[in-house]
Amino acid sequence: MNLLIIIAGVTVGIAAVVLTMLGNPANMGFCIACFLRDIAGACRLHQAAVVQYVRPEIVGIVLGSTVMSLFSREFKARAGSSPAVRFVLGACVMIGALVFLGCPLRMVIRMGGGDLNAFVGFVGFAVGILIGIFFLRRGFSLKRSYNAATAEGFALPGFMVLLFIVFLIAPALFAMSSAGPGSKHAPVVIAFVIALAVGALAQKSRLCMVGGMRDVVMFRDFTLLSGFIAVFITVLAGNILLGSFRGFSTYLQPIAHGAQLWNLLGMTAVGWGSVLLGGCPLRQLILAGEGNGDSAVTVFGMIAGAAVAHNFKLAGGAAALKDGVYSVGGIGLNGQIALTVIFGILLLVSVMNLPKEK
Amino acid sequence: MVDARGLSCPLPVVMVQKEVTKNNPAELEVMVDARVCVENVTRFGKSQGYSVTVEEIDGEYKLLLRK
């Protein structure tokens, strides 16, 4: 039983290292937040020229989950569990992730790449999960979902198929980065095929970056955490084997900043929001792939959140060395205010969805 | 009986955990409608010393936890 999730974790780790080797940005073999942000940019929902590309990895993960769940007869169209709140939570999680510069999966990949800033993010992530658990234990729920028409279940897989076909036929329709992280990518077909396998395995194994710690704290269940640890160890080993590991440091890490308070708080928002949603951004893609309309709405919320993050300059800026001067990077006042507002939203959602006192 | 149909994980497990902690029943029936919830409730039930049987009825699942 645990073997499957470890295999999934190892596969994701290997896939991340291989995709980076084939052209994806450093320590960004996979990043659900970054890649949804790139898709938002490619669709011109934001104008940040360095992060615009239709990432085949996202398409592959969703469709891998769809194929696997259809094959195992698990695909089930369902929806109706506080969709509007989920949209908002998806946006909040995305903004928190872009403050830190990565989703929980990229956080683990960055940790395996020796980025100590990500370890600070990890502490924040754990704090956020504990806050979420506090509310779960008091009865927090976004209420039940219901069976829905088949079309609801295919909303996100259908959107992904359409996006990918248009991208393959008429790439000029999209905005594409010519510099920066958006310009760095593995070959389309290879990225898509690798992501298909990852999506299928993640669906089958229930791999979730937030579920690991949550289940250990709540139920003393280490199943999901073993997947999290497997990703970390595989990426670390892969980087060492390929000679790209240069020890653990906070200094000038790829697409990362050293503003530690904001690394911590960004991931606190991600951990908290993800617990309320019932899974990390990767898990939301997988659930949407298997017919969950609520998770599809969450993914659309994440895409909207990415657009807001860049249009309103909320996202973190990476550390940089320019003319011998080291800048630690981080977020500006807009981002700091936005994150404060997000904590207010998360608190409101948490409290308003507790059981009514009798 | 714990009716956790339509609820996403981990809520079904949280509900079962609450019931087990509060009443420590020798037998507990749990209704869920997703296979992932069957797996999670089964794993939790077994960790609490229950044997678990699962019956599928029209796409929904009835789990019987027995001590």
mmCIF file of C-alpha atoms in Angstrom, chain A residues 1 72-74 76 78 81 86 136-145 147 204 206 214-215 218-219 221 223-224 275 277-278 283, chain B residues 3-15 17-18 32-37 39-40 43-44 47-48 56 58-61:
data_model
loop_
_atom_site.group_PDB
_atom_site.id
_atom_site.type_symbol
_atom_site.label_atom_id
_atom_site.label_comp_id
_atom_site.label_asym_id
_atom_site.label_seq_id
_atom_site.Cartn_x
_atom_site.Cartn_y
_atom_site.Cartn_z
ATOM 1 C CA MET A 1 0.000 0.000 0.000
ATOM 2 C CA SER A 72 -10.223 2.336 -12.831
ATOM 3 C CA ARG A 73 -13.880 3.449 -12.973
ATOM 4 C CA GLU A 74 -13.240 6.122 -10.340
ATOM 5 C CA LYS A 76 -17.250 10.625 -11.110
ATOM 6 C CA ARG A 78 -19.570 15.787 -8.694
ATOM 7 C CA SER A 81 -19.353 22.006 -2.154
ATOM 8 C CA ARG A 86 -13.266 27.354 -3.239
ATOM 9 C CA LEU A 136 -10.912 20.871 11.002
ATOM 10 C CA ARG A 137 -10.964 19.514 14.557
ATOM 11 C CA ARG A 138 -13.657 22.003 15.440
ATOM 12 C CA GLY A 139 -15.847 20.778 12.612
ATOM 13 C CA PHE A 140 -14.813 22.992 9.677
ATOM 14 C CA SER A 141 -16.418 21.835 6.441
ATOM 15 C CA LEU A 142 -17.109 23.325 3.016
ATOM 16 C CA LYS A 143 -20.187 21.049 3.050
ATOM 17 C CA ARG A 144 -20.967 18.115 0.834
ATOM 18 C CA SER A 145 -20.866 17.785 -2.931
ATOM 19 C CA ASN A 147 -23.468 13.909 -8.164
ATOM 20 C CA LYS A 204 -3.774 6.219 -8.158
ATOM 21 C CA ARG A 206 -3.488 10.006 -3.806
ATOM 22 C CA ARG A 214 -2.094 16.744 8.053
ATOM 23 C CA ASP A 215 -2.666 13.000 8.319
ATOM 24 C CA MET A 218 -4.558 14.205 12.905
ATOM 25 C CA PHE A 219 -4.501 10.412 12.543
ATOM 26 C CA ASP A 221 -1.072 8.091 9.455
ATOM 27 C CA THR A 223 1.056 7.102 4.220
ATOM 28 C CA LEU A 224 0.912 10.421 2.376
ATOM 29 C CA VAL A 275 -6.057 22.210 4.329
ATOM 30 C CA LEU A 277 -9.565 22.942 0.352
ATOM 31 C CA GLY A 278 -8.732 19.348 1.271
ATOM 32 C CA ARG A 283 -4.124 17.291 -5.625
ATOM 33 C CA ASP B 3 -23.027 9.485 6.851
ATOM 34 C CA ALA B 4 -20.070 11.111 5.107
ATOM 35 C CA ARG B 5 -21.400 10.912 1.555
ATOM 36 C CA GLY B 6 -20.360 13.859 -0.594
ATOM 37 C CA LEU B 7 -17.712 15.000 1.867
ATOM 38 C CA SER B 8 -14.146 15.205 0.674
ATOM 39 C CA CYS B 9 -11.241 13.806 2.607
ATOM 40 C CA PRO B 10 -10.199 14.087 5.344
ATOM 41 C CA LEU B 11 -13.694 14.968 6.632
ATOM 42 C CA PRO B 12 -15.071 11.394 6.590
ATOM 43 C CA VAL B 13 -12.097 10.216 8.653
ATOM 44 C CA VAL B 14 -12.498 13.172 11.030
ATOM 45 C CA MET B 15 -16.154 12.198 11.577
ATOM 46 C CA GLN B 17 -12.452 9.579 14.523
ATOM 47 C CA LYS B 18 -14.845 11.764 16.535
ATOM 48 C CA VAL B 32 -19.104 7.325 1.808
ATOM 49 C CA ASP B 33 -19.278 7.794 -1.968
ATOM 50 C CA ALA B 34 -15.658 7.920 -3.113
ATOM 51 C CA ARG B 35 -13.121 5.145 -3.209
ATOM 52 C CA VAL B 36 -10.423 7.367 -1.721
ATOM 53 C CA CYS B 37 -12.642 7.793 1.348
ATOM 54 C CA GLU B 39 -9.311 3.629 1.612
ATOM 55 C CA ASN B 40 -8.814 6.354 4.214
ATOM 56 C CA ARG B 43 -6.856 2.572 7.094
ATOM 57 C CA PHE B 44 -8.019 4.598 10.082
ATOM 58 C CA SER B 47 -5.272 1.513 13.039
ATOM 59 C CA GLN B 48 -7.920 1.651 15.800
ATOM 60 C CA GLU B 56 -20.678 -1.174 -2.814
ATOM 61 C CA ASP B 58 -24.997 1.952 -6.606
ATOM 62 C CA GLY B 59 -21.700 3.816 -6.603
ATOM 63 C CA GLU B 60 -21.804 4.412 -2.858
ATOM 64 C CA TYR B 61 -19.975 2.448 -0.191
#
